[in-house]
Amino acid sequence: MGEFRARAPGKIILAGEHAVVHGSAAIAAAIDLYTQSSLHLLPPSEEEDAGKVEVDLRDTGLVFSWPCSQLWEALGDKLAGVNSPRPCSSDELAAMAKLLEQEEIPEDKIWIAAGLSAFLYLYTSILGCRPGKAVVKSDLPLGAGLGSSAAFCVSISGALLAAAGAVCAQFGNARTEWGSFGKDDLELVNQWAFQGEKIIHGKPSGIDNAVSTFGSMIKFKNGEFTNLISRNPVKMLITDTRVGRNTKALVAGVSERVSRHPDALASVISAVNSISEELSSIVELAVEDEIAITAKEEKLAELMEMNQGLLQCMGVSHSSLETVLRTTLKYNLVSKLTGAGGGGCVLTLIPSLLSKSVLEKTTDELESHGFRCFQVEVGGRGLQFCRG
């Protein structure tokens, strides 16, 4: 009955993390690492109770399935509201938790349960309990602060809504493999993805799913989103330290420091806000000649360097992050943490005139510490749909 394939990008925070909680602006951007969801709708089985909903989480090697009759009994029929996304109720959360209790989820992958709950809610809300199989695979490291859960929710929502006929992709020409969605369709996907994010995270800001859906860059301040257009390609080296972190504890730690040193931290937060505002103006500035591009990159590097220093003032650095900073500084490259800090990932700006050999040496040295490195382009496309 056809295949529906959608992919959604991960994200980075270019400036403003942590300070955004205290009223500063923050800048988030899409990166060209994707999560892809493929959906096959299956014909209803003539045998009673034979149809099932299956999800293959390819990167974990785990496959889960539920008989359609069991889903119907647990969650009922919610199809009437496909164009009006609504939050998952406590009763539905409890019903899905009961369904997942019957699954054999490995103890070291128990975090998958929240993602499976989001999948079940989105699937049954958009398509009902009809048989189907979803396959999800990703370029994004999980739990590293690159928006992997949002990319999952956005890509699966896009595939489900396309299968339901609620959204329709647009292709530039016959040769285009990946098409895009119109603004209204993207907004619908974004609203559904946000419901999935709430199941996974409780009270997300909505910035991760917005960036993954709409792409490019977004300025976020006091709950308001402003879309930014990156006028020139920006390339980054992302280093995943593979060090886990507790985002809630890090955010709480910054808040405690703010309460202990209100005047000093008010100045820090104000400075971060100025950096975010200036950075948003710079990325939207279109330049063409080599000298102007270099000058623009130098300004971005200075802002990143200042932001990193202020993040250290907030107490969210980590020895692994400092190792990345020292290593890249040896090659005259500027880096800053992205996201919660305390581990996770580091961004390193790749200047357009940087030689390939220097980049390779930097990457090799970082990987010798056991880190993973990804070269990405920043501020690209959001949710896309595959023809076929």
Short mmCIF file of N, CA and C in Angstrom, two decimals, residues 194-322:
data_model
loop_
_atom_site.label_atom_id
_atom_site.label_comp_id
_atom_site.label_asym_id
_atom_site.label_seq_id
_atom_site.Cartn_x
_atom_site.Cartn_y
_atom_site.Cartn_z
N PHE A 194 5.57 18.17 18.67
CA PHE A 194 5.67 18.75 20.01
C PHE A 194 4.93 17.90 21.04
N GLN A 195 3.80 17.31 20.62
CA GLN A 195 3.09 16.40 21.53
C GLN A 195 3.95 15.19 21.85
N GLY A 196 4.66 14.68 20.85
CA GLY A 196 5.58 13.56 21.08
C GLY A 196 6.72 13.95 22.00
N GLU A 197 7.28 15.14 21.80
CA GLU A 197 8.37 15.63 22.64
C GLU A 197 7.92 15.77 24.11
N LYS A 198 6.66 16.17 24.31
CA LYS A 198 6.16 16.32 25.67
C LYS A 198 6.07 14.96 26.38
N ILE A 199 5.75 13.91 25.62
CA ILE A 199 5.72 12.57 26.21
C ILE A 199 7.13 12.15 26.62
N ILE A 200 8.13 12.51 25.81
CA ILE A 200 9.50 12.10 26.08
C ILE A 200 10.15 12.95 27.18
N HIS A 201 9.92 14.26 27.13
CA HIS A 201 10.66 15.18 28.01
C HIS A 201 9.83 15.86 29.09
N GLY A 202 8.53 15.77 29.03
CA GLY A 202 7.72 16.42 30.05
C GLY A 202 7.34 17.84 29.69
N LYS A 203 8.32 18.77 29.81
CA LYS A 203 8.05 20.19 29.52
C LYS A 203 9.13 20.77 28.61
N PRO A 204 9.18 20.32 27.35
CA PRO A 204 10.19 20.85 26.44
C PRO A 204 9.85 22.28 26.03
N SER A 205 10.87 23.03 25.58
CA SER A 205 10.65 24.42 25.15
C SER A 205 9.95 24.49 23.81
N GLY A 206 10.10 23.45 23.00
CA GLY A 206 9.55 23.47 21.65
C GLY A 206 10.56 23.92 20.61
N ILE A 207 11.74 24.35 21.05
CA ILE A 207 12.73 24.86 20.10
C ILE A 207 13.33 23.73 19.25
N ASP A 208 13.55 22.55 19.86
CA ASP A 208 14.17 21.45 19.11
C ASP A 208 13.28 20.98 17.97
N ASN A 209 12.00 20.76 18.26
CA ASN A 209 11.11 20.28 17.19
C ASN A 209 10.86 21.37 16.15
N ALA A 210 10.87 22.65 16.56
CA ALA A 210 10.67 23.73 15.60
C ALA A 210 11.84 23.81 14.61
N VAL A 211 13.06 23.71 15.12
CA VAL A 211 14.24 23.75 14.24
C VAL A 211 14.24 22.54 13.32
N SER A 212 13.92 21.36 13.87
CA SER A 212 13.91 20.14 13.06
C SER A 212 12.84 20.19 11.98
N THR A 213 11.72 20.83 12.27
CA THR A 213 10.63 20.92 11.29
C THR A 213 10.92 21.96 10.22
N PHE A 214 11.25 23.16 10.64
CA PHE A 214 11.36 24.29 9.70
C PHE A 214 12.77 24.49 9.15
N GLY A 215 13.79 23.93 9.83
CA GLY A 215 15.15 24.07 9.36
C GLY A 215 15.71 25.46 9.58
N SER A 216 16.83 25.75 8.90
CA SER A 216 17.52 27.03 8.97
C SER A 216 17.93 27.33 10.41
N MET A 217 17.66 28.55 10.88
CA MET A 217 18.02 28.95 12.24
C MET A 217 16.83 29.64 12.90
N ILE A 218 16.80 29.57 14.22
CA ILE A 218 15.71 30.17 14.98
C ILE A 218 16.29 30.93 16.16
N LYS A 219 15.81 32.16 16.36
CA LYS A 219 16.12 32.89 17.59
C LYS A 219 14.97 32.69 18.56
N PHE A 220 15.30 32.34 19.78
CA PHE A 220 14.29 32.00 20.78
C PHE A 220 14.50 32.89 22.00
N LYS A 221 13.46 33.61 22.40
CA LYS A 221 13.57 34.48 23.58
C LYS A 221 12.22 34.63 24.25
N ASN A 222 12.17 34.34 25.55
CA ASN A 222 10.95 34.47 26.33
C ASN A 222 9.75 33.79 25.67
N GLY A 223 9.98 32.58 25.13
CA GLY A 223 8.91 31.81 24.52
C GLY A 223 8.55 32.21 23.10
N GLU A 224 9.21 33.22 22.55
CA GLU A 224 8.90 33.69 21.18
C GLU A 224 9.98 33.19 20.21
N PHE A 225 9.54 32.73 19.04
CA PHE A 225 10.45 32.24 18.01
C PHE A 225 10.54 33.25 16.86
N THR A 226 11.75 33.48 16.37
CA THR A 226 11.96 34.30 15.18
C THR A 226 12.79 33.49 14.20
N ASN A 227 12.28 33.28 12.99
CA ASN A 227 13.03 32.53 11.98
C ASN A 227 14.16 33.39 11.42
N LEU A 228 15.34 32.79 11.30
CA LEU A 228 16.50 33.47 10.73
C LEU A 228 16.91 32.73 9.45
N ILE A 229 17.44 33.45 8.50
CA ILE A 229 17.93 32.83 7.26
C ILE A 229 19.44 32.99 7.21
N SER A 230 20.15 31.87 7.15
CA SER A 230 21.61 31.90 7.04
C SER A 230 21.98 32.20 5.59
N ARG A 231 22.61 33.33 5.37
CA ARG A 231 22.88 33.80 4.00
C ARG A 231 24.12 33.17 3.38
N ASN A 232 25.02 32.67 4.19
CA ASN A 232 26.23 32.01 3.69
C ASN A 232 26.40 30.68 4.41
N PRO A 233 26.97 29.69 3.73
CA PRO A 233 27.17 28.40 4.39
C PRO A 233 28.06 28.54 5.62
N VAL A 234 27.66 27.89 6.70
CA VAL A 234 28.48 27.85 7.92
C VAL A 234 28.78 26.38 8.19
N LYS A 235 30.06 26.06 8.30
CA LYS A 235 30.44 24.66 8.54
C LYS A 235 31.04 24.52 9.93
N MET A 236 30.69 23.43 10.57
CA MET A 236 31.16 23.15 11.93
C MET A 236 31.68 21.72 12.01
N LEU A 237 32.63 21.53 12.92
CA LEU A 237 33.02 20.19 13.33
C LEU A 237 32.35 19.97 14.68
N ILE A 238 31.51 18.94 14.77
CA ILE A 238 30.87 18.60 16.03
C ILE A 238 31.65 17.45 16.66
N THR A 239 32.07 17.65 17.90
CA THR A 239 32.77 16.59 18.64
C THR A 239 31.87 16.09 19.75
N ASP A 240 31.53 14.82 19.67
CA ASP A 240 30.73 14.17 20.71
C ASP A 240 31.70 13.54 21.70
N THR A 241 31.72 14.08 22.92
CA THR A 241 32.66 13.56 23.93
C THR A 241 32.26 12.19 24.46
N ARG A 242 31.04 11.78 24.16
CA ARG A 242 30.47 10.51 24.67
C ARG A 242 30.31 10.53 26.19
N VAL A 243 30.39 11.70 26.79
CA VAL A 243 30.19 11.82 28.23
C VAL A 243 28.74 12.21 28.47
N GLY A 244 28.01 11.36 29.17
CA GLY A 244 26.61 11.65 29.46
C GLY A 244 26.47 12.82 30.43
N ARG A 245 25.31 13.47 30.40
CA ARG A 245 25.10 14.58 31.33
C ARG A 245 23.65 14.61 31.77
N ASN A 246 23.43 15.22 32.94
CA ASN A 246 22.09 15.36 33.49
C ASN A 246 21.64 16.79 33.26
N THR A 247 20.84 16.99 32.21
CA THR A 247 20.44 18.34 31.83
C THR A 247 19.71 19.06 32.96
N LYS A 248 18.80 18.34 33.61
CA LYS A 248 18.00 18.97 34.68
C LYS A 248 18.92 19.46 35.80
N ALA A 249 19.91 18.65 36.18
CA ALA A 249 20.83 19.03 37.25
C ALA A 249 21.70 20.22 36.84
N LEU A 250 22.13 20.25 35.59
CA LEU A 250 22.95 21.37 35.10
C LEU A 250 22.16 22.68 35.09
N VAL A 251 20.91 22.61 34.63
CA VAL A 251 20.05 23.81 34.61
C VAL A 251 19.82 24.29 36.04
N ALA A 252 19.58 23.36 36.96
CA ALA A 252 19.36 23.72 38.35
C ALA A 252 20.62 24.33 38.97
N GLY A 253 21.78 23.80 38.57
CA GLY A 253 23.05 24.32 39.08
C GLY A 253 23.28 25.77 38.68
N VAL A 254 22.93 26.10 37.44
CA VAL A 254 23.06 27.49 36.98
C VAL A 254 22.10 28.39 37.77
N SER A 255 20.88 27.92 37.97
CA SER A 255 19.90 28.71 38.72
C SER A 255 20.38 28.97 40.15
N GLU A 256 21.00 27.96 40.77
CA GLU A 256 21.53 28.14 42.13
C GLU A 256 22.65 29.17 42.14
N ARG A 257 23.50 29.14 41.10
CA ARG A 257 24.59 30.12 41.02
C ARG A 257 24.03 31.52 40.83
N VAL A 258 22.97 31.63 40.04
CA VAL A 258 22.32 32.93 39.84
C VAL A 258 21.78 33.47 41.16
N SER A 259 21.19 32.58 41.96
CA SER A 259 20.63 33.03 43.25
C SER A 259 21.73 33.41 44.24
N ARG A 260 22.90 32.77 44.15
CA ARG A 260 24.01 33.08 45.06
C ARG A 260 24.75 34.36 44.66
N HIS A 261 24.83 34.59 43.33
CA HIS A 261 25.58 35.76 42.83
C HIS A 261 24.71 36.52 41.82
N PRO A 262 23.60 37.10 42.28
CA PRO A 262 22.63 37.70 41.35
C PRO A 262 23.19 38.81 40.48
N ASP A 263 24.00 39.69 41.04
CA ASP A 263 24.52 40.82 40.26
C ASP A 263 25.53 40.36 39.21
N ALA A 264 26.45 39.50 39.64
CA ALA A 264 27.48 39.01 38.71
C ALA A 264 26.85 38.21 37.57
N LEU A 265 25.93 37.32 37.92
CA LEU A 265 25.32 36.46 36.88
C LEU A 265 24.36 37.25 36.01
N ALA A 266 23.77 38.33 36.54
CA ALA A 266 22.92 39.18 35.69
C ALA A 266 23.76 39.79 34.57
N SER A 267 25.00 40.16 34.89
CA SER A 267 25.89 40.71 33.86
C SER A 267 26.27 39.64 32.84
N VAL A 268 26.51 38.42 33.33
CA VAL A 268 26.85 37.31 32.44
C VAL A 268 25.70 37.04 31.48
N ILE A 269 24.49 36.98 32.00
CA ILE A 269 23.31 36.67 31.17
C ILE A 269 23.05 37.80 30.16
N SER A 270 23.25 39.04 30.61
CA SER A 270 23.09 40.18 29.69
C SER A 270 24.11 40.12 28.56
N ALA A 271 25.34 39.72 28.90
CA ALA A 271 26.39 39.60 27.88
C ALA A 271 26.05 38.50 26.87
N VAL A 272 25.52 37.36 27.38
CA VAL A 272 25.12 36.27 26.49
C VAL A 272 24.01 36.74 25.55
N ASN A 273 23.07 37.49 26.08
CA ASN A 273 21.98 38.01 25.25
C ASN A 273 22.53 38.89 24.13
N SER A 274 23.51 39.75 24.46
CA SER A 274 24.12 40.61 23.44
C SER A 274 24.82 39.77 22.37
N ILE A 275 25.48 38.70 22.78
CA ILE A 275 26.16 37.81 21.83
C ILE A 275 25.14 37.16 20.90
N SER A 276 24.03 36.66 21.46
CA SER A 276 23.00 36.01 20.64
C SER A 276 22.39 36.99 19.64
N GLU A 277 22.11 38.19 20.09
CA GLU A 277 21.51 39.19 19.20
C GLU A 277 22.48 39.57 18.07
N GLU A 278 23.75 39.75 18.42
CA GLU A 278 24.73 40.10 17.38
C GLU A 278 24.93 38.94 16.41
N LEU A 279 24.98 37.73 16.96
CA LEU A 279 25.18 36.56 16.10
C LEU A 279 24.02 36.41 15.11
N SER A 280 22.79 36.67 15.58
CA SER A 280 21.63 36.54 14.68
C SER A 280 21.71 37.54 13.53
N SER A 281 22.26 38.72 13.80
CA SER A 281 22.42 39.71 12.73
C SER A 281 23.50 39.30 11.74
N ILE A 282 24.57 38.72 12.27
CA ILE A 282 25.70 38.34 11.41
C ILE A 282 25.32 37.20 10.47
N VAL A 283 24.61 36.18 10.97
CA VAL A 283 24.30 35.04 10.11
C VAL A 283 23.35 35.43 8.97
N GLU A 284 22.55 36.47 9.18
CA GLU A 284 21.62 36.90 8.12
C GLU A 284 22.27 37.86 7.13
N LEU A 285 23.50 38.26 7.40
CA LEU A 285 24.21 39.18 6.51
C LEU A 285 24.77 38.42 5.32
N ALA A 286 24.39 38.82 4.11
CA ALA A 286 24.87 38.16 2.90
C ALA A 286 26.16 38.81 2.42
N VAL A 287 27.22 38.02 2.29
CA VAL A 287 28.49 38.52 1.75
C VAL A 287 28.96 37.58 0.65
N GLU A 288 29.75 38.12 -0.28
CA GLU A 288 30.13 37.31 -1.44
C GLU A 288 31.64 37.16 -1.61
N ASP A 289 32.39 38.25 -1.45
CA ASP A 289 33.83 38.13 -1.73
C ASP A 289 34.55 37.47 -0.56
N GLU A 290 35.72 36.94 -0.86
CA GLU A 290 36.48 36.14 0.10
C GLU A 290 36.85 36.93 1.35
N ILE A 291 37.20 38.18 1.19
CA ILE A 291 37.59 39.01 2.34
C ILE A 291 36.42 39.21 3.29
N ALA A 292 35.25 39.50 2.72
CA ALA A 292 34.06 39.72 3.54
C ALA A 292 33.63 38.44 4.25
N ILE A 293 33.75 37.30 3.56
CA ILE A 293 33.40 36.02 4.18
C ILE A 293 34.32 35.72 5.36
N THR A 294 35.61 35.96 5.17
CA THR A 294 36.58 35.74 6.25
C THR A 294 36.29 36.65 7.44
N ALA A 295 35.96 37.90 7.17
CA ALA A 295 35.64 38.85 8.25
C ALA A 295 34.39 38.39 9.02
N LYS A 296 33.41 37.88 8.29
CA LYS A 296 32.19 37.38 8.92
C LYS A 296 32.50 36.17 9.80
N GLU A 297 33.33 35.27 9.30
CA GLU A 297 33.70 34.08 10.07
C GLU A 297 34.49 34.45 11.32
N GLU A 298 35.34 35.46 11.21
CA GLU A 298 36.12 35.91 12.37
C GLU A 298 35.21 36.46 13.47
N LYS A 299 34.18 37.20 13.08
CA LYS A 299 33.22 37.72 14.05
C LYS A 299 32.45 36.58 14.73
N LEU A 300 32.02 35.58 13.91
CA LEU A 300 31.33 34.42 14.49
C LEU A 300 32.23 33.70 15.49
N ALA A 301 33.51 33.55 15.13
CA ALA A 301 34.46 32.86 16.01
C ALA A 301 34.62 33.62 17.33
N GLU A 302 34.73 34.94 17.25
CA GLU A 302 34.88 35.75 18.47
C GLU A 302 33.66 35.63 19.37
N LEU A 303 32.48 35.64 18.77
CA LEU A 303 31.26 35.51 19.56
C LEU A 303 31.16 34.14 20.21
N MET A 304 31.53 33.09 19.47
CA MET A 304 31.53 31.74 20.04
C MET A 304 32.50 31.64 21.21
N GLU A 305 33.69 32.24 21.03
CA GLU A 305 34.71 32.20 22.07
C GLU A 305 34.24 32.92 23.34
N MET A 306 33.60 34.07 23.16
CA MET A 306 33.07 34.81 24.32
C MET A 306 31.96 34.03 25.00
N ASN A 307 31.08 33.44 24.20
CA ASN A 307 29.97 32.66 24.77
C ASN A 307 30.49 31.49 25.59
N GLN A 308 31.55 30.82 25.09
CA GLN A 308 32.13 29.70 25.83
C GLN A 308 32.68 30.17 27.18
N GLY A 309 33.36 31.31 27.18
CA GLY A 309 33.88 31.84 28.44
C GLY A 309 32.77 32.11 29.44
N LEU A 310 31.66 32.62 28.96
CA LEU A 310 30.52 32.91 29.84
C LEU A 310 29.85 31.63 30.34
N LEU A 311 29.84 30.59 29.50
CA LEU A 311 29.31 29.30 29.94
C LEU A 311 30.18 28.71 31.04
N GLN A 312 31.49 28.93 30.94
CA GLN A 312 32.38 28.48 32.01
C GLN A 312 32.08 29.24 33.30
N CYS A 313 31.74 30.52 33.17
CA CYS A 313 31.34 31.31 34.35
C CYS A 313 30.09 30.74 35.01
N MET A 314 29.23 30.13 34.20
CA MET A 314 27.99 29.54 34.73
C MET A 314 28.23 28.17 35.36
N GLY A 315 29.43 27.62 35.16
CA GLY A 315 29.76 26.35 35.80
C GLY A 315 29.28 25.12 35.08
N VAL A 316 29.17 25.18 33.74
CA VAL A 316 28.63 24.03 33.01
C VAL A 316 29.65 23.35 32.10
N SER A 317 30.93 23.68 32.29
CA SER A 317 31.95 23.00 31.50
C SER A 317 32.26 21.64 32.12
N HIS A 318 33.26 20.95 31.56
CA HIS A 318 33.61 19.59 32.01
C HIS A 318 35.01 19.31 31.48
N SER A 319 35.74 18.43 32.13
CA SER A 319 37.11 18.14 31.70
C SER A 319 37.16 17.65 30.25
N SER A 320 36.17 16.87 29.84
CA SER A 320 36.15 16.38 28.45
C SER A 320 35.98 17.54 27.47
N LEU A 321 35.14 18.50 27.83
CA LEU A 321 34.94 19.68 26.97
C LEU A 321 36.22 20.51 26.90
N GLU A 322 36.90 20.65 28.04
CA GLU A 322 38.14 21.43 28.06
C GLU A 322 39.22 20.76 27.21
#
